[in-house]
Coordinates of N, CA and C in Angstrom, one line a residue:
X1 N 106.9 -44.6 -53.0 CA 105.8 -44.5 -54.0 C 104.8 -45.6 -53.6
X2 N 103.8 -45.1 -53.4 CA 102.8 -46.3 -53.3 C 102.3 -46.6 -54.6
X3 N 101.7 -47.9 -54.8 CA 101.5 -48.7 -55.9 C 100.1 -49.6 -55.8
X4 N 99.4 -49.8 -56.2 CA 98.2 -50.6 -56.2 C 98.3 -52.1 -57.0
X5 N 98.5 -53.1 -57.0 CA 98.2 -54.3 -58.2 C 97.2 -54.8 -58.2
X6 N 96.0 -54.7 -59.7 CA 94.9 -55.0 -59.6 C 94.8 -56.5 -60.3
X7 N 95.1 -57.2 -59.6 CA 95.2 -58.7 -60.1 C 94.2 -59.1 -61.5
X8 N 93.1 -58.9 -61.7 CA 92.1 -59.0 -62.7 C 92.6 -58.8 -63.6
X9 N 92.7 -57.2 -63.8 CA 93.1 -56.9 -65.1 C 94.9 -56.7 -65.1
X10 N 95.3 -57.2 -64.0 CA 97.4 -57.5 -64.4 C 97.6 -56.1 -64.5
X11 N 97.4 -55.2 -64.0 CA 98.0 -53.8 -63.3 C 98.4 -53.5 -62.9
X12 N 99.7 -52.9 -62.8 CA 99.9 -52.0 -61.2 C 100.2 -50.4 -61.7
X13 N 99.5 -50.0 -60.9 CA 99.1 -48.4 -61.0 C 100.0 -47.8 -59.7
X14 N 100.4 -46.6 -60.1 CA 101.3 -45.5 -59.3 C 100.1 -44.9 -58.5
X15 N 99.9 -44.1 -58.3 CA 99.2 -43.9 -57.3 C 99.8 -42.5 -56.9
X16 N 99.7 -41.1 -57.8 CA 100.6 -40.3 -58.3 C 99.1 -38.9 -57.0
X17 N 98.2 -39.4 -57.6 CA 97.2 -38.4 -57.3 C 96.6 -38.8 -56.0
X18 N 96.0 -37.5 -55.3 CA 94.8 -38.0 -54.0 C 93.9 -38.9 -54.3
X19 N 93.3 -38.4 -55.1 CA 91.8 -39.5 -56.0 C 92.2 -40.2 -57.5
X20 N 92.4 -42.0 -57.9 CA 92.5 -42.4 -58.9 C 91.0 -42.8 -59.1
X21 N 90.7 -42.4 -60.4 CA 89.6 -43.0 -60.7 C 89.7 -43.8 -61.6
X22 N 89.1 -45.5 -61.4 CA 89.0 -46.4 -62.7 C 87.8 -46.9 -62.7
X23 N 87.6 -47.0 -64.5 CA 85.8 -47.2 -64.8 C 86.3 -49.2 -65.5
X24 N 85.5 -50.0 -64.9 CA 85.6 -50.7 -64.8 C 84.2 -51.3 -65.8
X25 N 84.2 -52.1 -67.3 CA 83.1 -52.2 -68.7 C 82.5 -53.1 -68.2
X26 N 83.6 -54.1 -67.6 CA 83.0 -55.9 -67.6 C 82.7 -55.8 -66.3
X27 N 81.4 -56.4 -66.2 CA 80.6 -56.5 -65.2 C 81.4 -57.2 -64.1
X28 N 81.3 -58.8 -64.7 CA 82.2 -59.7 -64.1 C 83.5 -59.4 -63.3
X29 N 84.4 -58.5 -64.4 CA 85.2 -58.1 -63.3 C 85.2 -57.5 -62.1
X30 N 84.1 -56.4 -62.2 CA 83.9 -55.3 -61.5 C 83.2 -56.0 -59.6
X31 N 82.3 -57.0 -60.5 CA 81.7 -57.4 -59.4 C 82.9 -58.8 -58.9
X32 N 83.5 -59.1 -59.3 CA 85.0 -60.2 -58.7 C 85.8 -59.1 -57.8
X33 N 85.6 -58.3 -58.5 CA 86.7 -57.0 -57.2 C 86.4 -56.7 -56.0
X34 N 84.8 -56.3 -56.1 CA 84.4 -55.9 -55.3 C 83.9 -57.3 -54.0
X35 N 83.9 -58.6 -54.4 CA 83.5 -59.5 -53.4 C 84.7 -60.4 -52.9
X36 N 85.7 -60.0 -54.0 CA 87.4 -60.6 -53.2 C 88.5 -59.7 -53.5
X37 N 87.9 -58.8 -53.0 CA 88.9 -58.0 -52.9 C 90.1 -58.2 -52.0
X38 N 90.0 -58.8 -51.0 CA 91.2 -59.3 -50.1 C 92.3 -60.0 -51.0
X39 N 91.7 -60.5 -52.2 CA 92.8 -61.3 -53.3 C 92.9 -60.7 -54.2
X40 N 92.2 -60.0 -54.7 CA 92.3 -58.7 -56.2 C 93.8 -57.6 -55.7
X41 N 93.7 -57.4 -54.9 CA 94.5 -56.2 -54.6 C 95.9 -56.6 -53.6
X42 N 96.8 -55.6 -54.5 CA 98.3 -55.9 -53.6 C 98.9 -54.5 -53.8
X43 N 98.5 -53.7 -52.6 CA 99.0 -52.7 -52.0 C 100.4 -52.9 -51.5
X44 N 101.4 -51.7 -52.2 CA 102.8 -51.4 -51.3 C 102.8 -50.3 -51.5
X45 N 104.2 -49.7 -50.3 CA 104.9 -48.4 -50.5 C 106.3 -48.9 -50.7
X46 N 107.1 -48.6 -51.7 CA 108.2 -48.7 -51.7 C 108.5 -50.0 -52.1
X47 N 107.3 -50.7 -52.9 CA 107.8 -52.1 -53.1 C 107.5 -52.7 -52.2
X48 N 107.5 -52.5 -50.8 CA 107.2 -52.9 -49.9 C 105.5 -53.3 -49.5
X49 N 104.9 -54.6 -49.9 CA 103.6 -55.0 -49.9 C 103.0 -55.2 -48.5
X50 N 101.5 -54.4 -48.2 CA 101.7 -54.1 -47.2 C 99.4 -55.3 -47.0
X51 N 99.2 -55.2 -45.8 CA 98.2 -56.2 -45.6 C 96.6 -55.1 -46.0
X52 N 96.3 -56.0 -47.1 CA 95.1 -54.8 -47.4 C 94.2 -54.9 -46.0
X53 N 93.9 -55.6 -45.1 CA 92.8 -55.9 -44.3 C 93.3 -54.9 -43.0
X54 N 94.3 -54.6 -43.0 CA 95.2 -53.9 -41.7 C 95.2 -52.4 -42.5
X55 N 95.9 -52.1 -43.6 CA 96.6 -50.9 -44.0 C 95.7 -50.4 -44.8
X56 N 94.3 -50.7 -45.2 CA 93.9 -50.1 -46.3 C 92.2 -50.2 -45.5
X57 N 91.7 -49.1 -46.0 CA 90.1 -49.1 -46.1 C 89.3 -49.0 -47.3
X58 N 88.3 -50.5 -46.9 CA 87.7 -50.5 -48.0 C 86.1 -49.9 -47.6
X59 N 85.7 -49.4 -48.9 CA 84.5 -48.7 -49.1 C 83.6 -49.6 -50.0
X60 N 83.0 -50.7 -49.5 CA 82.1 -51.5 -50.6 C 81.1 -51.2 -50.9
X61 N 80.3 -49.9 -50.0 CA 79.1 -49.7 -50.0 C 79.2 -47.9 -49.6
X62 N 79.4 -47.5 -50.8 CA 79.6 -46.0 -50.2 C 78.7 -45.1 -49.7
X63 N 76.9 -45.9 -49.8 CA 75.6 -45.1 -49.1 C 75.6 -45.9 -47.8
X64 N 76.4 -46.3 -47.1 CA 76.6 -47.2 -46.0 C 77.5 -47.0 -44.9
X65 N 77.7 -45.4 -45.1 CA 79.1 -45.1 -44.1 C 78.6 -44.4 -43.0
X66 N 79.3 -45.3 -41.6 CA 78.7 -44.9 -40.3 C 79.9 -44.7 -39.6
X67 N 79.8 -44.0 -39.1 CA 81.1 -43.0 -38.2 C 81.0 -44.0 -36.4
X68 N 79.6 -44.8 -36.6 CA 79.1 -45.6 -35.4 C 79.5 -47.4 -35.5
X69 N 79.7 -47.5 -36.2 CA 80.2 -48.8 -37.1 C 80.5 -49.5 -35.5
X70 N 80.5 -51.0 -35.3 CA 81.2 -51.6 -34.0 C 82.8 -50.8 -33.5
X71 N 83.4 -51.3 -34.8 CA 84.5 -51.3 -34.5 C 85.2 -50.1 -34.5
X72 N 84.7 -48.8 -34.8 CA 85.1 -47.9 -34.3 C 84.6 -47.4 -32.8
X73 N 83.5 -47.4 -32.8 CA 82.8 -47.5 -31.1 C 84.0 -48.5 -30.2
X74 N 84.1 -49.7 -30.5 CA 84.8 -50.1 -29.3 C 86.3 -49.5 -29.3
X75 N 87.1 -48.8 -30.4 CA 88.1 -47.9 -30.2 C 87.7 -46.8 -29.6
X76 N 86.6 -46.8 -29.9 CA 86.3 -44.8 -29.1 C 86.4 -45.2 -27.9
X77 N 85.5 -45.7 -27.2 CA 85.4 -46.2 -25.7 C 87.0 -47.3 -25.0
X78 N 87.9 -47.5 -25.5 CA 88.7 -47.9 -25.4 C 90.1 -47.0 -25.3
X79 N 89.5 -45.8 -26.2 CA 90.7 -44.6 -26.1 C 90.2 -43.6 -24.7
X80 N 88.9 -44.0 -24.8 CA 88.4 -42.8 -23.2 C 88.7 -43.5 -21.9
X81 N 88.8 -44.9 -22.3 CA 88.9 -45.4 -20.9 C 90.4 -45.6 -20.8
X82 N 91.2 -45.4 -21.4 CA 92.5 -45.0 -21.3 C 93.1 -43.8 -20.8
X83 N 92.6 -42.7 -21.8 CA 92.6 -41.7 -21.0 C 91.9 -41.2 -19.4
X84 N 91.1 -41.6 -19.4 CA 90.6 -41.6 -17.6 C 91.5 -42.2 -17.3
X85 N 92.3 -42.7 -17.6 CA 93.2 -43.7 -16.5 C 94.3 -42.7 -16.3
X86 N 94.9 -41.9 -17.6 CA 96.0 -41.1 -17.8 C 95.7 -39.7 -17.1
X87 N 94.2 -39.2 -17.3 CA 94.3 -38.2 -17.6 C 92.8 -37.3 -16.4
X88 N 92.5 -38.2 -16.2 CA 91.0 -38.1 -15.2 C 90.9 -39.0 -13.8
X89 N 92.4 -39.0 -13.5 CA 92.4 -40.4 -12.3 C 90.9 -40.2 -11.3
X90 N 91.5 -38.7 -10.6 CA 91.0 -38.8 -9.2 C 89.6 -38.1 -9.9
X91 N 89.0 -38.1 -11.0 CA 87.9 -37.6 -10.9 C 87.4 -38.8 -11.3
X92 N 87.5 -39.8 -11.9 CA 86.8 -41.2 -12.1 C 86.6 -41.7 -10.6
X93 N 87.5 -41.3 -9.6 CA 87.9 -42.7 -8.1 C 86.3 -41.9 -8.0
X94 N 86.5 -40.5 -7.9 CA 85.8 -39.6 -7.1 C 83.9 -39.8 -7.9
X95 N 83.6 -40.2 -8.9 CA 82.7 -40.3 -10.0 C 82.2 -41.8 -9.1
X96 N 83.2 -42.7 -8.9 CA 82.6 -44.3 -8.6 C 82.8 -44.2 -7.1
X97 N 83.3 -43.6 -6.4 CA 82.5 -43.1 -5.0 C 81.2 -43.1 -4.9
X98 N 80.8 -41.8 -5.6 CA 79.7 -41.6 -5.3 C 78.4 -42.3 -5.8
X99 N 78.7 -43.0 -7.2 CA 77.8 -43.9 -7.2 C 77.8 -45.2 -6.7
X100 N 78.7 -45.3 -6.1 CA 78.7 -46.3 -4.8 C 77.7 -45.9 -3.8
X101 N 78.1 -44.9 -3.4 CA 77.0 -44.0 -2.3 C 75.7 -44.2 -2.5
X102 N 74.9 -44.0 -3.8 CA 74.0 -43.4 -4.6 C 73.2 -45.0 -4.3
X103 N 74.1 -45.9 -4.7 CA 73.4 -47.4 -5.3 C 73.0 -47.8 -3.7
X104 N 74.1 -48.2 -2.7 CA 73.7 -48.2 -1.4 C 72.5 -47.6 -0.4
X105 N 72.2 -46.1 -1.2 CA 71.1 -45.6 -0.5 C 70.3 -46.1 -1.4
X106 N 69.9 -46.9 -2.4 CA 68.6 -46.8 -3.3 C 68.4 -48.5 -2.7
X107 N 69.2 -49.2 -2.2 CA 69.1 -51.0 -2.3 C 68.6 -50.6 -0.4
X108 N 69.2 -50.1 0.3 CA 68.9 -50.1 2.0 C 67.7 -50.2 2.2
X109 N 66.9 -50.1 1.4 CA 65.5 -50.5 2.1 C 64.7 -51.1 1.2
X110 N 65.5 -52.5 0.6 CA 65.2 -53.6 -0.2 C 64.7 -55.0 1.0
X111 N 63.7 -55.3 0.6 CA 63.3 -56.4 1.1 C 64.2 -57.5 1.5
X112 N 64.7 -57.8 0.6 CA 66.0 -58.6 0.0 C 67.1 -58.6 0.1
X113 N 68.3 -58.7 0.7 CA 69.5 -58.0 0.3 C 69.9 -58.3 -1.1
X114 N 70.3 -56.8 -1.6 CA 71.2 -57.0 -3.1 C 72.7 -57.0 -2.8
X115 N 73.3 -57.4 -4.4 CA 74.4 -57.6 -4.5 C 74.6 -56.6 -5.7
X116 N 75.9 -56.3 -5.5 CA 76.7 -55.6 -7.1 C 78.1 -55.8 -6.7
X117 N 78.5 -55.8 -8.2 CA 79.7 -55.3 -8.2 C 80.5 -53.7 -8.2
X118 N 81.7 -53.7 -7.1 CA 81.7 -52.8 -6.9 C 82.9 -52.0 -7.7
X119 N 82.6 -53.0 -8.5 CA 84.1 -52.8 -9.8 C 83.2 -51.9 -11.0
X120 N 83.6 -50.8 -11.4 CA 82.8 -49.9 -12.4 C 83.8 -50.4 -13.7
X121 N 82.6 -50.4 -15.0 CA 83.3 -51.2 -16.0 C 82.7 -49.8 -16.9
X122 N 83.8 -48.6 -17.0 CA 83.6 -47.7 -17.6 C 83.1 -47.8 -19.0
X123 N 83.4 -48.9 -19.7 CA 83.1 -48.5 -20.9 C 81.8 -49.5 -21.0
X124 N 80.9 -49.5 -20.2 CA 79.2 -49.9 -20.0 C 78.9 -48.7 -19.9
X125 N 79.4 -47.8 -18.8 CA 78.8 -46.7 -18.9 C 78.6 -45.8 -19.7
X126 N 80.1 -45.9 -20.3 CA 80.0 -45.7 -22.1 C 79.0 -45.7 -22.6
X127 N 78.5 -47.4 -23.0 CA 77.4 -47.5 -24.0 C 76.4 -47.3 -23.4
X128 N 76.0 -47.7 -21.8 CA 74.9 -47.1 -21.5 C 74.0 -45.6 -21.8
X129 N 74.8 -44.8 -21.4 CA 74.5 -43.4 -22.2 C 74.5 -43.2 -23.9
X130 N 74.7 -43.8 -24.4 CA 74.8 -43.8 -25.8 C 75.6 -42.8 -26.2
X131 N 77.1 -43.2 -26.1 CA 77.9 -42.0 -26.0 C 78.5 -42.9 -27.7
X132 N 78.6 -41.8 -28.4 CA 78.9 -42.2 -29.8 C 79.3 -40.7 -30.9
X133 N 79.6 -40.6 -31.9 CA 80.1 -39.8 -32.8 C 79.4 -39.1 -33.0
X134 N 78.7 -37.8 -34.0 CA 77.9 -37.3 -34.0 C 78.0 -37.0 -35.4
X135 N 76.9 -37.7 -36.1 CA 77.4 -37.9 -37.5 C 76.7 -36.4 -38.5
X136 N 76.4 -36.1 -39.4 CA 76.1 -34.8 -39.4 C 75.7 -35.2 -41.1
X137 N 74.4 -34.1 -41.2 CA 73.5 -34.5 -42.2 C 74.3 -34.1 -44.0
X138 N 75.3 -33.9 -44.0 CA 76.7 -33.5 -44.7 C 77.4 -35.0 -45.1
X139 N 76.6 -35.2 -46.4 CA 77.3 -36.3 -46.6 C 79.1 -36.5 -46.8
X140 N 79.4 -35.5 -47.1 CA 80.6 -35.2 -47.6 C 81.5 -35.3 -46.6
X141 N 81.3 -34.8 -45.3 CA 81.6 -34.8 -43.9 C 81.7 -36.1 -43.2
X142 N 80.3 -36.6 -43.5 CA 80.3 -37.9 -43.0 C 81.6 -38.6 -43.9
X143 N 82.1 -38.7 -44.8 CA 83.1 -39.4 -45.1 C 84.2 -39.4 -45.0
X144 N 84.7 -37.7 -44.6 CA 85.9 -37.6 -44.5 C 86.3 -37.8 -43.1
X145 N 85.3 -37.4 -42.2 CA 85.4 -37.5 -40.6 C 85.2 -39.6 -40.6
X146 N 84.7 -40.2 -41.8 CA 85.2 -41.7 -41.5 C 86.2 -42.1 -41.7
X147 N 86.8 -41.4 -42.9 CA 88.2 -41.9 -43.3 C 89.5 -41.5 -42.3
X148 N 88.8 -39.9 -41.8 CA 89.9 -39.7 -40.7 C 90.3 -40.6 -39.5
X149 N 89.4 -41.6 -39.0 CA 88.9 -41.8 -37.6 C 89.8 -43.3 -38.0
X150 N 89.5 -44.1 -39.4 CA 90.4 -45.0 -40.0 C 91.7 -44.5 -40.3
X151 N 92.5 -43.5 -40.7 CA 93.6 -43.0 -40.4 C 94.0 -42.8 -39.0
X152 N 93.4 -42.5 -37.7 CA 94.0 -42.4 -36.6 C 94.2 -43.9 -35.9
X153 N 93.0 -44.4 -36.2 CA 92.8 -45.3 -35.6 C 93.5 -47.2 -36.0
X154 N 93.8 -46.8 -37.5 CA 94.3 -47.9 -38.3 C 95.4 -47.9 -39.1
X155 N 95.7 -46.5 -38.5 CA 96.8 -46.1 -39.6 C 96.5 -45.9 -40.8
X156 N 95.4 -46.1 -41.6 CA 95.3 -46.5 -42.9 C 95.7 -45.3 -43.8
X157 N 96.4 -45.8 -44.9 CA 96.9 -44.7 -46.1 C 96.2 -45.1 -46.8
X158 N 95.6 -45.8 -47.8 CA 94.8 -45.8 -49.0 C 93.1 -46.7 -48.4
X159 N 92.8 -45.6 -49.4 CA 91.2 -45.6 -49.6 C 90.6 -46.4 -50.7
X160 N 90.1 -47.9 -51.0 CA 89.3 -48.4 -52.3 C 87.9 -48.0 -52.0
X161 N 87.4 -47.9 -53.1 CA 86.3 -47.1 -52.9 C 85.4 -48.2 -53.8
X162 N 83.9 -47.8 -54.2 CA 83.4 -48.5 -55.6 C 82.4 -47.5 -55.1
X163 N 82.4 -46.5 -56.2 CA 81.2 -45.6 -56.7 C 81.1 -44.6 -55.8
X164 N 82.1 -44.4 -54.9 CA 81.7 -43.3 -53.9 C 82.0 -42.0 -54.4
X165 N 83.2 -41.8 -55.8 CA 83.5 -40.7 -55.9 C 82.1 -39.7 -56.7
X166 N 81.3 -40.9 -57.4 CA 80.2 -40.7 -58.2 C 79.1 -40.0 -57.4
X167 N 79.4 -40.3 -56.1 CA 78.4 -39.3 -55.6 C 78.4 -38.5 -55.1
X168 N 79.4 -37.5 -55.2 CA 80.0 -36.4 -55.5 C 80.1 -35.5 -56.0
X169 N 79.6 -34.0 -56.3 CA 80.0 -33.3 -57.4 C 81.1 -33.1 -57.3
X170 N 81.3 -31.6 -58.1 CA 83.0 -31.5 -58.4 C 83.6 -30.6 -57.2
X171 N 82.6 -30.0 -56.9 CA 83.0 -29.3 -55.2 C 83.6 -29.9 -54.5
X172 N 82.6 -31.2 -54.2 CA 82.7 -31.4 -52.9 C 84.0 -32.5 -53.5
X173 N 83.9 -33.4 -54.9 CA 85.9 -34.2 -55.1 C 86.8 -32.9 -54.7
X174 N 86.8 -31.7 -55.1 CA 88.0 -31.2 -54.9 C 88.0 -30.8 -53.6
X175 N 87.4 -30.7 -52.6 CA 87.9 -30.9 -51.2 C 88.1 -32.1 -50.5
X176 N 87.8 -33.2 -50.8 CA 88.1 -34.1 -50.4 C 89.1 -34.9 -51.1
X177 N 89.9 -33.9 -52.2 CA 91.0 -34.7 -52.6 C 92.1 -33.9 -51.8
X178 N 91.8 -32.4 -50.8 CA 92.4 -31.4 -50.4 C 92.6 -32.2 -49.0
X179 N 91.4 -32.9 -48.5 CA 91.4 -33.4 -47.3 C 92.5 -34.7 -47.6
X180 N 92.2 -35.3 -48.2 CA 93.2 -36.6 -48.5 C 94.8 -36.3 -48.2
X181 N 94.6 -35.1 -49.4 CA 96.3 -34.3 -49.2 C 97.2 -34.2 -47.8
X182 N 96.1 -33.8 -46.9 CA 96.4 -33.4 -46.0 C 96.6 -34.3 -45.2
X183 N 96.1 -35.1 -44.9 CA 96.2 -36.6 -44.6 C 96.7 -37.5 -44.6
X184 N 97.5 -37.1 -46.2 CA 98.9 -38.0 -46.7 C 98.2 -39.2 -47.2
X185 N 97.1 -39.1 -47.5 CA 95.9 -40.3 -48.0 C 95.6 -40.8 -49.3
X186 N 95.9 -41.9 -50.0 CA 95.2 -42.1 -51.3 C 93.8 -42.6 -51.5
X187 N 93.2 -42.1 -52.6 CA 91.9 -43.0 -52.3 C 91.7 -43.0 -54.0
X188 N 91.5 -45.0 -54.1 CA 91.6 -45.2 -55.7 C 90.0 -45.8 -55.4
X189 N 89.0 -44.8 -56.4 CA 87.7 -45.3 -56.4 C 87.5 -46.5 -58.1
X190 N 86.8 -47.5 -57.7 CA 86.7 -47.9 -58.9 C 85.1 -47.7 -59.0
X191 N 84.8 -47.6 -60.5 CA 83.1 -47.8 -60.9 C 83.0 -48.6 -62.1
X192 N 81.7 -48.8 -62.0 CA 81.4 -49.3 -63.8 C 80.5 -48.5 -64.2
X193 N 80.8 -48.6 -65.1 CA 79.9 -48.3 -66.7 C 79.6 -49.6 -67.6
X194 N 78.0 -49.6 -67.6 CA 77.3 -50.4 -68.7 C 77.1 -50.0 -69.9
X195 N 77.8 -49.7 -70.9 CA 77.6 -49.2 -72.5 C 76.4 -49.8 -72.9
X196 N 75.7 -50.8 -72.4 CA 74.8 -51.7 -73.0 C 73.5 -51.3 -72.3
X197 N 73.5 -50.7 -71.4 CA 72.5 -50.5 -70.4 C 71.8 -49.2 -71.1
X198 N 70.2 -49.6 -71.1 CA 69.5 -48.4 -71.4 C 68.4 -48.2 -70.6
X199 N 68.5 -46.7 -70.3 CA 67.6 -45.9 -68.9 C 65.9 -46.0 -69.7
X200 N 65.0 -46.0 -69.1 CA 63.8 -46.1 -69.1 C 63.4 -44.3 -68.7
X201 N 63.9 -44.0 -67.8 CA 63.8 -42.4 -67.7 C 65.3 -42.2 -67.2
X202 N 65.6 -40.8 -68.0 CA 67.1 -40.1 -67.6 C 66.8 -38.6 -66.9
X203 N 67.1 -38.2 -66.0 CA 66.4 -37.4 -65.3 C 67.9 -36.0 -65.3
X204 N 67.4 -35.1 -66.0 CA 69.0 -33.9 -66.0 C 69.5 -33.2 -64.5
X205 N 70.1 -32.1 -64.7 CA 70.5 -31.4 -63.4 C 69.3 -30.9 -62.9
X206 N 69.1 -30.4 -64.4 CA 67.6 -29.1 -64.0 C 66.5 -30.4 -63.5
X207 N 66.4 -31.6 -63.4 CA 65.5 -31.6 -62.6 C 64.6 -32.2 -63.7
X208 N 65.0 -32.4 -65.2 CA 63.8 -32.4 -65.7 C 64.3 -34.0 -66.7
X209 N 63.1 -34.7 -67.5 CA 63.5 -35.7 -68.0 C 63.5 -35.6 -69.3
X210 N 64.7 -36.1 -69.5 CA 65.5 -36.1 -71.0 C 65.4 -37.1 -72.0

């Protein structure tokens, strides 16, 4: 059973469903969660408490999700340059041959003699081409292809969120609680609500102000 403990408010929640949702009144708390959260939260399975910073992904900013992020890029280029090693031998030797070739015929008639290295550092060539994800104007997509890429790449089982489920209709939560499923994934979004807060203009589905 996985389990969540939300230190703040002295919790621990089961974690029964793909998507928990908690609406969170007090400001204070909401915004203490969301800026230490490395201390608010104590994630297990089985009792077993597991490192939020390693096993879990957090969502602080859920208009902020980039499939391009550093630290996925240097896994992506890190898993290609592995496989070329596994899986592309003699076509990489055969790829830095030739631009061995290529570089030698363009320097031969340099005033100067040049120098290079004749060591190819595939994952420059990587980034030189701008070889990256291909994110897709589908916000909904964009999140699930982030969370996947965090599951392969981090293992991660649970998802904290703050406000991401809110921007969502109900379509698009019930496929992404279908994607979760499938994934073997939790994802506990927290939000607030201000009872005290009053809108200046409230604007409806239709489009029109209320």
């Amino acid at each position: 059973m996985k389990k969540l403990f939300i230190k703040p408010i002295n919790r621990a929640i089961e974690l029964k469903n793909s998507i928990t949702k908690i609406n969170i009144e007090d400001v204070n708390v909401y915004r203490n969660l969301a800026f230490n959260y490395e201390d608010n939260f104590i994630y297990s399975i089985d009792n077993l408490p597991l490192k939020i910073e390693k096993d879990v992904l957090m969502i602080i900013n859920p208009l902020n999700i980039s499939l391009n992020e550093s630290k996925l890029i240097k896994l992506l280029y890190k898993n290609l340059e592995t496989l070329k090693r596994n899986d592309y031998c003699e076509e990489i030797k055969l790829f830095e041959v030739k631009l061995m070739e290529l570089i030698e015929k363009i320097t031969e008639n340099s005033v100067i003699p040049v120098d290079y290295n004749e060591r190819i550092d595939i994952q420059k060539i990587f980034s030189s081409i701008g070889l990256s994800y291909m994110e897709s104007e589908d916000y909904l997509e964009n999140v699930i292809n982030y969370i996947k890429l965090y599951n392969e790449y981090f293992n991660s089982s649970l998802v904290i969120s703050f406000g991401l489920v809110n921007l969502l209709n109900k379509n698009e939560q019930e496929l992404l609680d279908l994607e979760l499923l499938h994934m073997k994934m939790k994802l506990v979004d927290i939000d607030f609500k201000n009872e005290i807060l009053k809108y200046d203009i409230i604007i409806d589905e239709d489009l029109c102000e209320v």
